[in-house]
Amino acid sequence: MSFINLVDRAVEENKEFCVNVLKKLISIPTVNPPGEKYEEISNYLAEVLEKIGLKVKVIKVPKDVVEKYYPQYADYPRFIVLTELGKGEPIVHFSGHYDVVPAGSGWTKNPFKPTVEEGKLYGRGASDMKGGIASIILTAKVFSELKADLKGKIELSFTPDEETGGQTGVGYLVEQGIVKPNYAIIAEPSGLNSIWIGNKGAVWITVEVFGKQAHGSTPWLGVNAFEKMVELAHRMVRELKPKIEAKTSKYDYGVPEGAKATINIGGEVKGGAKVNIVPGYFSFSIDRRTIPEETADEAAREIVEFINNVAKEISDLKVNVKVMSKFNATVSEPTTDLVKTAVESVKEVLGIEPKTTVCIGGLDTRYFQEKGIQAITYGPGIPSVAHMADEYIKVGDMVEIAKVYARIVTKLLS
């Protein structure tokens, strides 16, 4: 029997192990924000990895780093779980984030008491992305038990805070040089038939509009900040938005609309105090999504210059534009070794030709790709149920993905 056939059989035999790992992960409510139960889940992950024969390192992210990105949650410690199998290079790095969004409303099941019904495992984080973590651990368990002769190393990391940007998770690992792999695979729920080879970038901006507060019965004595904000926003929608959306990318995004650069105005609006007060202050947000053919700096500069120019044309309009955060769109080209190997592996296991697309949202792959590391996102789960009530994952998908992971490793480290 060939090695890969031995791997497939071992993966199938360990299906129940995979399910039990995921159930335990879901039962630890690692809700972010603020970042609850991180130490508990880190301890559990370390315990599981040690039981399958791996040496584990748990890294506590320095408090000053947490304070920099999440000052309001600095009292919630952040932990990164790191392990490896094999030695030398090349290094194939598997990454998963263990934080989940709040459960929200509308559930028909307890979001943190996982249940399996008709092959589906329900619970918050099942698809996004504790199911991916379970698949990674299953893959590592099989390679460890089979004592695979790897010409290189498998590296695993389980990190916090992807749901709030990832700077204290994968971002910290990569920026500090703690991991320097040749290839990285993020186990986010891409779906079985889709490999995300990159992601769009983003620029988040807050625009403050200043007027002059007055009594509602004497509006002529004030300057209505809301009215000025509306004027500015209208100009942006009428003049700036079409210019931005005319920018299109050469890559496949899964849906035609995804290839456009986009701008979303007013996701957050703040201001006003009382019905009988002329508001002296309002602010609104801008969410600008970039394509690989442009930089985040260029996108930010275009918006700031437009707003400042319009402010000169509207009487009594005083603004302050703050760029809150930004990151570039990143891509690993379809011709790279990792992407080609992943496509071949999916075809071998599932008998389908996976799509190689750029994710419309942001992913942790960007931290690796920004350093020139080949990286993809491919993992079990259904993207459309992430963050939804009654989130679930198909148990069989976790098993099939583990087989794909095993083939990728075997091809790259043989």
Short mmCIF file of C-alpha atoms in Angstrom, two decimals:
data_model
loop_
_atom_site.label_atom_id
_atom_site.label_comp_id
_atom_site.label_asym_id
_atom_site.label_seq_id
_atom_site.Cartn_x
_atom_site.Cartn_y
_atom_site.Cartn_z
CA MET A 1 0.00 0.00 0.00
CA SER A 2 1.38 3.43 -0.95
CA PHE A 3 2.10 6.01 1.72
CA ILE A 4 -0.73 8.28 0.58
CA ASN A 5 -3.18 5.36 0.76
CA LEU A 6 -2.01 4.70 4.30
CA VAL A 7 -2.63 8.37 5.06
CA ASP A 8 -6.15 8.26 3.62
CA ARG A 9 -7.02 5.19 5.65
CA ALA A 10 -5.60 6.72 8.83
CA VAL A 11 -7.57 9.93 8.23
CA GLU A 12 -10.81 7.96 7.91
CA GLU A 13 -10.01 5.93 11.02
CA ASN A 14 -9.50 9.16 12.99
CA LYS A 15 -12.77 10.81 11.97
CA GLU A 16 -14.22 10.48 15.46
CA PHE A 17 -11.07 12.03 16.94
CA CYS A 18 -11.52 15.00 14.62
CA VAL A 19 -15.18 15.41 15.62
CA ASN A 20 -14.35 15.25 19.32
CA VAL A 21 -11.61 17.85 18.96
CA LEU A 22 -14.01 20.21 17.20
CA LYS A 23 -16.73 19.67 19.80
CA LYS A 24 -14.33 20.59 22.58
CA LEU A 25 -13.06 23.65 20.69
CA ILE A 26 -16.61 24.92 20.14
CA SER A 27 -17.52 24.34 23.78
CA ILE A 28 -14.85 26.88 24.79
CA PRO A 29 -16.53 30.22 23.93
CA THR A 30 -13.56 32.23 22.66
CA VAL A 31 -15.68 35.25 21.83
CA ASN A 32 -13.95 38.21 20.23
CA PRO A 33 -14.37 40.97 21.16
CA PRO A 34 -13.22 41.07 23.89
CA GLY A 35 -11.13 37.88 23.72
CA GLU A 36 -12.60 35.44 26.23
CA LYS A 37 -11.29 32.00 27.22
CA TYR A 38 -8.10 32.35 25.17
CA GLU A 39 -5.92 30.77 27.83
CA GLU A 40 -8.32 27.86 28.26
CA ILE A 41 -8.39 27.01 24.56
CA SER A 42 -4.62 27.41 24.28
CA ASN A 43 -4.15 24.92 27.11
CA TYR A 44 -6.52 22.48 25.44
CA LEU A 45 -4.78 22.77 22.07
CA ALA A 46 -1.40 22.24 23.71
CA GLU A 47 -2.74 19.17 25.50
CA VAL A 48 -4.13 17.62 22.29
CA LEU A 49 -0.95 18.29 20.32
CA GLU A 50 1.24 16.80 23.05
CA LYS A 51 -0.94 13.68 23.14
CA ILE A 52 -0.30 13.07 19.44
CA GLY A 53 3.44 13.30 20.03
CA LEU A 54 4.28 16.91 19.24
CA LYS A 55 6.31 19.40 21.26
CA VAL A 56 4.34 22.57 21.88
CA LYS A 57 5.30 26.16 22.51
CA VAL A 58 2.69 28.57 23.88
CA ILE A 59 3.56 32.21 23.30
CA LYS A 60 1.93 34.95 25.35
CA VAL A 61 1.63 38.07 23.23
CA PRO A 62 3.23 40.99 25.11
CA LYS A 63 0.69 43.25 26.77
CA ASP A 64 2.10 46.35 25.10
CA VAL A 65 1.37 44.78 21.70
CA VAL A 66 -2.21 44.04 22.75
CA GLU A 67 -2.58 47.59 24.09
CA LYS A 68 -1.38 49.01 20.78
CA TYR A 69 -4.12 47.33 18.75
CA TYR A 70 -6.86 46.66 21.31
CA PRO A 71 -6.40 49.12 24.19
CA GLN A 72 -9.91 48.50 25.49
CA TYR A 73 -9.20 44.76 25.78
CA ALA A 74 -5.62 44.89 27.06
CA ASP A 75 -6.57 43.01 30.23
CA TYR A 76 -7.54 39.98 28.16
CA PRO A 77 -4.28 38.06 27.48
CA ARG A 78 -3.56 36.68 24.02
CA PHE A 79 -1.87 33.33 23.38
CA ILE A 80 -0.38 31.66 20.31
CA VAL A 81 0.07 27.88 20.14
CA LEU A 82 2.98 26.73 17.97
CA THR A 83 4.27 23.26 17.10
CA GLU A 84 6.15 21.45 14.36
CA LEU A 85 6.80 18.03 12.86
CA GLY A 86 9.99 17.19 10.96
CA LYS A 87 13.06 19.36 10.55
CA GLY A 88 14.84 21.59 8.08
CA GLU A 89 13.35 23.16 4.98
CA PRO A 90 11.14 23.67 3.13
CA ILE A 91 8.55 24.52 5.76
CA VAL A 92 4.82 24.11 5.18
CA HIS A 93 2.92 26.19 7.73
CA PHE A 94 -0.72 25.52 8.64
CA SER A 95 -2.57 28.32 10.40
CA GLY A 96 -5.92 28.60 12.14
CA HIS A 97 -7.53 31.25 14.34
CA TYR A 98 -9.43 30.12 17.40
CA ASP A 99 -11.42 33.29 18.14
CA VAL A 100 -15.08 33.49 17.12
CA VAL A 101 -17.60 36.28 16.72
CA PRO A 102 -20.39 36.63 19.31
CA ALA A 103 -23.22 34.13 18.93
CA GLY A 104 -25.89 36.75 18.30
CA SER A 105 -29.57 35.84 18.11
CA GLY A 106 -31.73 33.49 16.07
CA TRP A 107 -30.18 30.18 17.10
CA THR A 108 -32.34 27.07 17.39
CA LYS A 109 -29.47 25.26 19.16
CA ASN A 110 -27.05 26.21 21.92
CA PRO A 111 -24.13 27.83 20.04
CA PHE A 112 -21.56 26.56 22.54
CA LYS A 113 -22.96 23.05 23.10
CA PRO A 114 -22.15 21.40 19.78
CA THR A 115 -24.49 18.80 18.32
CA VAL A 116 -24.26 16.54 15.28
CA GLU A 117 -27.33 16.01 13.12
CA GLU A 118 -27.35 14.28 9.74
CA GLY A 119 -23.62 14.65 9.28
CA LYS A 120 -23.56 18.34 10.25
CA LEU A 121 -21.87 19.60 13.39
CA TYR A 122 -23.52 22.77 14.74
CA GLY A 123 -21.97 25.47 16.91
CA ARG A 124 -20.39 28.91 16.83
CA GLY A 125 -17.07 28.63 15.07
CA ALA A 126 -17.85 25.29 13.40
CA SER A 127 -17.10 26.70 9.95
CA ASP A 128 -15.23 29.85 10.97
CA MET A 129 -12.90 28.30 11.76
CA LYS A 130 -12.53 25.72 14.46
CA GLY A 131 -13.42 23.05 11.92
CA GLY A 132 -10.30 24.05 10.01
CA ILE A 133 -8.23 23.73 13.17
CA ALA A 134 -9.59 20.21 13.69
CA SER A 135 -8.61 19.27 10.12
CA ILE A 136 -5.09 20.61 10.66
CA ILE A 137 -4.69 18.62 13.88
CA LEU A 138 -6.07 15.49 12.21
CA THR A 139 -3.48 15.85 9.43
CA ALA A 140 -0.66 16.32 11.94
CA LYS A 141 -1.83 13.32 13.99
CA VAL A 142 -1.74 11.04 10.98
CA PHE A 143 1.74 12.16 9.90
CA SER A 144 3.00 11.81 13.47
CA GLU A 145 1.58 8.30 13.93
CA LEU A 146 2.84 7.10 10.54
CA LYS A 147 6.28 8.55 11.34
CA ALA A 148 6.37 10.19 7.94
CA ASP A 149 9.83 10.69 6.45
CA LEU A 150 9.51 14.34 5.48
CA LYS A 151 12.17 16.26 3.60
CA GLY A 152 11.32 19.42 5.46
CA LYS A 153 8.97 20.47 8.21
CA ILE A 154 5.27 20.89 8.95
CA GLU A 155 4.57 23.85 11.22
CA LEU A 156 1.25 24.55 12.95
CA SER A 157 0.05 27.75 14.59
CA PHE A 158 -3.22 28.51 16.31
CA THR A 159 -3.77 32.18 16.88
CA PRO A 160 -6.19 34.77 18.30
CA ASP A 161 -7.91 37.85 16.95
CA GLU A 162 -8.38 37.20 13.24
CA GLU A 163 -11.93 38.47 13.66
CA THR A 164 -10.57 41.86 14.69
CA GLY A 165 -7.65 42.17 12.29
CA GLY A 166 -5.11 39.53 13.28
CA GLN A 167 -2.35 41.92 14.35
CA THR A 168 -1.89 40.12 17.67
CA GLY A 169 -2.15 36.69 16.05
CA VAL A 170 -0.66 35.79 12.69
CA GLY A 171 0.46 39.38 12.25
CA TYR A 172 2.56 39.19 15.42
CA LEU A 173 4.04 35.79 14.49
CA VAL A 174 5.12 36.94 11.04
CA GLU A 175 6.20 40.49 11.87
CA GLN A 176 8.38 39.28 14.75
CA GLY A 177 9.98 36.62 12.55
CA ILE A 178 8.88 33.82 14.88
CA VAL A 179 7.81 31.82 11.84
CA LYS A 180 9.46 32.01 8.42
CA PRO A 181 7.86 29.30 6.30
CA ASN A 182 8.27 28.68 2.60
CA TYR A 183 4.56 27.98 2.22
CA ALA A 184 1.51 28.86 4.32
CA ILE A 185 -2.00 27.41 4.28
CA ILE A 186 -4.78 29.14 6.19
CA ALA A 187 -7.64 26.77 7.03
CA GLU A 188 -10.46 29.33 6.74
CA PRO A 189 -13.71 28.04 5.18
CA SER A 190 -13.09 28.56 1.48
CA GLY A 191 -15.35 25.65 0.57
CA LEU A 192 -14.14 22.40 -0.97
CA ASN A 193 -14.16 23.65 -4.55
CA SER A 194 -12.47 27.01 -4.04
CA ILE A 195 -8.90 27.99 -3.19
CA TRP A 196 -8.40 31.60 -2.17
CA ILE A 197 -5.06 32.74 -3.55
CA GLY A 198 -5.27 36.20 -2.03
CA ASN A 199 -7.54 38.84 -0.63
CA LYS A 200 -8.62 42.40 -1.23
CA GLY A 201 -7.04 45.17 0.77
CA ALA A 202 -8.86 47.69 2.92
CA VAL A 203 -8.68 51.31 4.03
CA TRP A 204 -10.85 52.38 6.95
CA ILE A 205 -11.35 56.09 7.44
CA THR A 206 -13.26 58.24 9.91
CA VAL A 207 -14.42 61.67 8.73
CA GLU A 208 -15.25 64.23 11.41
CA VAL A 209 -17.48 67.15 10.46
CA PHE A 210 -17.54 70.23 12.68
CA GLY A 211 -20.31 72.82 12.80
CA LYS A 212 -21.56 75.13 15.52
CA GLN A 213 -24.04 73.96 18.12
CA ALA A 214 -27.12 76.10 18.77
CA HIS A 215 -30.65 75.89 20.14
CA GLY A 216 -33.08 74.17 17.80
CA SER A 217 -35.36 77.22 17.82
CA THR A 218 -32.57 79.48 16.53
CA PRO A 219 -30.81 77.42 13.84
CA TRP A 220 -29.49 80.59 12.16
CA LEU A 221 -27.13 81.00 15.09
CA GLY A 222 -25.47 77.65 14.43
CA VAL A 223 -23.92 75.57 11.68
CA ASN A 224 -25.64 72.20 11.29
CA ALA A 225 -22.88 69.57 11.16
CA PHE A 226 -25.35 66.93 9.97
CA GLU A 227 -26.38 68.98 6.94
CA LYS A 228 -22.74 69.62 6.07
CA MET A 229 -21.98 65.91 6.43
CA VAL A 230 -24.86 65.02 4.11
CA GLU A 231 -23.60 67.50 1.52
CA LEU A 232 -20.15 65.97 1.65
CA ALA A 233 -21.44 62.40 1.53
CA HIS A 234 -23.65 63.24 -1.45
CA ARG A 235 -20.67 64.61 -3.35
CA MET A 236 -18.73 61.44 -2.55
CA VAL A 237 -21.53 59.20 -3.81
CA ARG A 238 -22.07 61.27 -6.93
CA GLU A 239 -18.45 62.00 -7.90
CA LEU A 240 -15.97 59.76 -6.08
CA LYS A 241 -17.81 56.43 -5.89
CA PRO A 242 -18.20 55.96 -9.70
CA LYS A 243 -14.52 56.74 -10.19
CA ILE A 244 -13.52 54.12 -7.63
CA GLU A 245 -15.89 51.45 -8.94
CA ALA A 246 -14.51 51.92 -12.47
CA LYS A 247 -11.30 50.26 -11.26
CA THR A 248 -11.40 46.54 -12.03
CA SER A 249 -9.05 43.66 -11.34
CA LYS A 250 -7.73 40.97 -13.67
CA TYR A 251 -8.24 38.23 -11.05
CA ASP A 252 -11.27 36.00 -10.49
CA TYR A 253 -13.26 36.85 -7.35
CA GLY A 254 -16.01 34.28 -7.69
CA VAL A 255 -18.64 36.91 -8.51
CA PRO A 256 -18.39 39.60 -11.22
CA GLU A 257 -18.99 42.43 -8.75
CA GLY A 258 -16.02 41.27 -6.68
CA ALA A 259 -13.52 42.39 -9.31
CA LYS A 260 -14.35 46.05 -8.67
CA ALA A 261 -12.72 48.33 -6.16
CA THR A 262 -15.46 49.45 -3.75
CA ILE A 263 -16.31 52.12 -1.22
CA ASN A 264 -18.92 51.89 1.54
CA ILE A 265 -19.87 55.18 3.19
CA GLY A 266 -21.62 55.49 6.53
CA GLY A 267 -21.25 52.06 8.10
CA GLU A 268 -20.87 54.03 11.32
CA VAL A 269 -22.42 57.45 11.88
CA LYS A 270 -22.10 59.33 15.17
CA GLY A 271 -23.39 62.68 16.34
CA GLY A 272 -26.36 64.62 17.54
CA ALA A 273 -27.47 65.03 21.12
CA LYS A 274 -31.14 66.01 21.30
CA VAL A 275 -34.04 66.84 19.03
CA ASN A 276 -33.93 70.55 19.89
CA ILE A 277 -30.19 71.04 19.39
CA VAL A 278 -28.49 72.08 16.16
CA PRO A 279 -25.70 69.50 16.02
CA GLY A 280 -22.17 70.86 16.15
CA TYR A 281 -20.48 67.55 15.40
CA PHE A 282 -21.03 64.46 13.27
CA SER A 283 -18.72 61.73 12.02
CA PHE A 284 -19.04 58.92 9.53
CA SER A 285 -16.95 55.97 8.41
CA ILE A 286 -15.56 54.94 5.04
CA ASP A 287 -14.72 51.34 4.16
CA ARG A 288 -12.66 51.28 0.95
CA ARG A 289 -11.75 47.85 -0.45
CA THR A 290 -8.75 47.74 -2.77
CA ILE A 291 -7.72 45.40 -5.57
CA PRO A 292 -4.17 44.09 -6.14
CA GLU A 293 -3.65 46.56 -8.99
CA GLU A 294 -3.63 49.50 -6.54
CA THR A 295 -2.10 50.20 -3.14
CA ALA A 296 -3.83 51.08 0.10
CA ASP A 297 -1.77 54.27 0.26
CA GLU A 298 -3.05 55.36 -3.16
CA ALA A 299 -6.63 54.61 -2.17
CA ALA A 300 -6.33 56.55 1.09
CA ARG A 301 -4.70 59.52 -0.59
CA GLU A 302 -7.44 59.71 -3.24
CA ILE A 303 -10.16 59.89 -0.58
CA VAL A 304 -8.37 62.38 1.65
CA GLU A 305 -7.61 64.71 -1.26
CA PHE A 306 -11.19 64.53 -2.53
CA ILE A 307 -12.68 65.38 0.87
CA ASN A 308 -10.25 68.23 1.50
CA ASN A 309 -10.98 69.72 -1.93
CA VAL A 310 -14.75 69.48 -1.44
CA ALA A 311 -14.41 71.09 1.99
CA LYS A 312 -13.05 74.19 0.29
CA GLU A 313 -16.12 74.39 -1.95
CA ILE A 314 -18.85 73.99 0.70
CA SER A 315 -19.33 77.02 2.92
CA ASP A 316 -18.73 76.54 6.64
CA LEU A 317 -17.63 72.91 6.13
CA LYS A 318 -14.81 71.99 8.50
CA VAL A 319 -13.54 68.43 8.41
CA ASN A 320 -10.88 66.20 9.93
CA VAL A 321 -10.03 63.01 8.05
CA LYS A 322 -8.45 60.14 10.00
CA VAL A 323 -7.06 57.03 8.29
CA MET A 324 -7.76 54.45 10.98
CA SER A 325 -6.21 51.38 9.34
CA LYS A 326 -5.08 50.10 5.98
CA PHE A 327 -3.53 47.08 4.33
CA ASN A 328 -2.77 46.13 0.76
CA ALA A 329 -4.47 43.50 -1.36
CA THR A 330 -2.15 40.51 -1.73
CA VAL A 331 -2.04 37.53 -4.10
CA SER A 332 -0.04 34.36 -4.68
CA GLU A 333 -0.10 33.91 -8.43
CA PRO A 334 -1.83 30.79 -9.85
CA THR A 335 1.52 29.73 -11.33
CA THR A 336 3.28 29.40 -7.94
CA ASP A 337 4.26 25.98 -6.61
CA LEU A 338 1.84 26.09 -3.69
CA VAL A 339 -1.21 27.01 -5.75
CA LYS A 340 -0.44 24.42 -8.43
CA THR A 341 0.18 21.73 -5.80
CA ALA A 342 -3.05 22.57 -3.98
CA VAL A 343 -5.05 22.40 -7.21
CA GLU A 344 -3.53 19.00 -8.05
CA SER A 345 -4.24 17.71 -4.54
CA VAL A 346 -7.89 18.78 -4.61
CA LYS A 347 -8.35 17.10 -7.99
CA GLU A 348 -6.84 13.86 -6.68
CA VAL A 349 -9.02 13.72 -3.56
CA LEU A 350 -12.30 15.20 -4.76
CA GLY A 351 -12.15 14.72 -8.51
CA ILE A 352 -12.97 18.37 -9.17
CA GLU A 353 -11.08 21.31 -10.62
CA PRO A 354 -11.10 23.92 -7.83
CA LYS A 355 -11.49 27.58 -8.63
CA THR A 356 -8.54 29.79 -7.71
CA THR A 357 -10.07 33.08 -6.63
CA VAL A 358 -9.23 36.17 -4.64
CA CYS A 359 -11.29 36.56 -1.46
CA ILE A 360 -13.38 39.72 -1.33
CA GLY A 361 -12.80 40.06 2.41
CA GLY A 362 -9.56 40.18 4.39
CA LEU A 363 -7.60 37.08 5.40
CA ASP A 364 -4.55 36.23 7.48
CA THR A 365 -2.82 35.12 4.26
CA ARG A 366 -1.88 38.74 3.70
CA TYR A 367 0.66 38.70 6.52
CA PHE A 368 2.58 35.89 4.83
CA GLN A 369 2.16 37.23 1.29
CA GLU A 370 3.40 40.68 2.30
CA LYS A 371 6.69 38.96 3.25
CA GLY A 372 6.93 37.22 -0.12
CA ILE A 373 5.78 33.86 1.26
CA GLN A 374 3.54 31.73 -0.95
CA ALA A 375 0.21 31.46 0.86
CA ILE A 376 -3.32 30.24 0.19
CA THR A 377 -6.54 29.86 2.12
CA TYR A 378 -8.21 26.48 1.81
CA GLY A 379 -10.30 24.89 4.50
CA PRO A 380 -13.50 23.07 5.41
CA GLY A 381 -16.75 24.82 6.09
CA ILE A 382 -19.28 26.87 4.23
CA PRO A 383 -18.48 30.58 3.86
CA SER A 384 -22.14 31.57 3.76
CA VAL A 385 -22.89 30.17 7.24
CA ALA A 386 -19.95 31.85 8.97
CA HIS A 387 -21.13 34.36 11.60
CA MET A 388 -24.73 33.18 11.09
CA ALA A 389 -27.15 31.61 13.57
CA ASP A 390 -27.04 27.79 13.51
CA GLU A 391 -23.55 27.82 12.00
CA TYR A 392 -22.44 24.33 11.04
CA ILE A 393 -19.84 22.27 9.21
CA LYS A 394 -20.17 18.98 7.36
CA VAL A 395 -18.14 16.37 9.21
CA GLY A 396 -17.16 14.70 5.94
CA ASP A 397 -15.65 17.95 4.67
CA MET A 398 -13.14 18.05 7.53
CA VAL A 399 -11.98 14.56 6.62
CA GLU A 400 -11.67 15.29 2.90
CA ILE A 401 -9.76 18.50 3.57
CA ALA A 402 -7.31 16.60 5.79
CA LYS A 403 -6.63 14.27 2.85
CA VAL A 404 -5.97 17.29 0.64
CA TYR A 405 -3.61 18.77 3.24
CA ALA A 406 -1.75 15.46 3.43
CA ARG A 407 -1.21 15.42 -0.32
CA ILE A 408 0.00 19.02 -0.37
CA VAL A 409 2.55 18.20 2.33
CA THR A 410 3.64 14.98 0.64
CA LYS A 411 4.17 16.71 -2.71
CA LEU A 412 6.02 19.72 -1.29
CA LEU A 413 8.17 17.79 1.19
CA SER A 414 9.18 14.77 -0.88
#
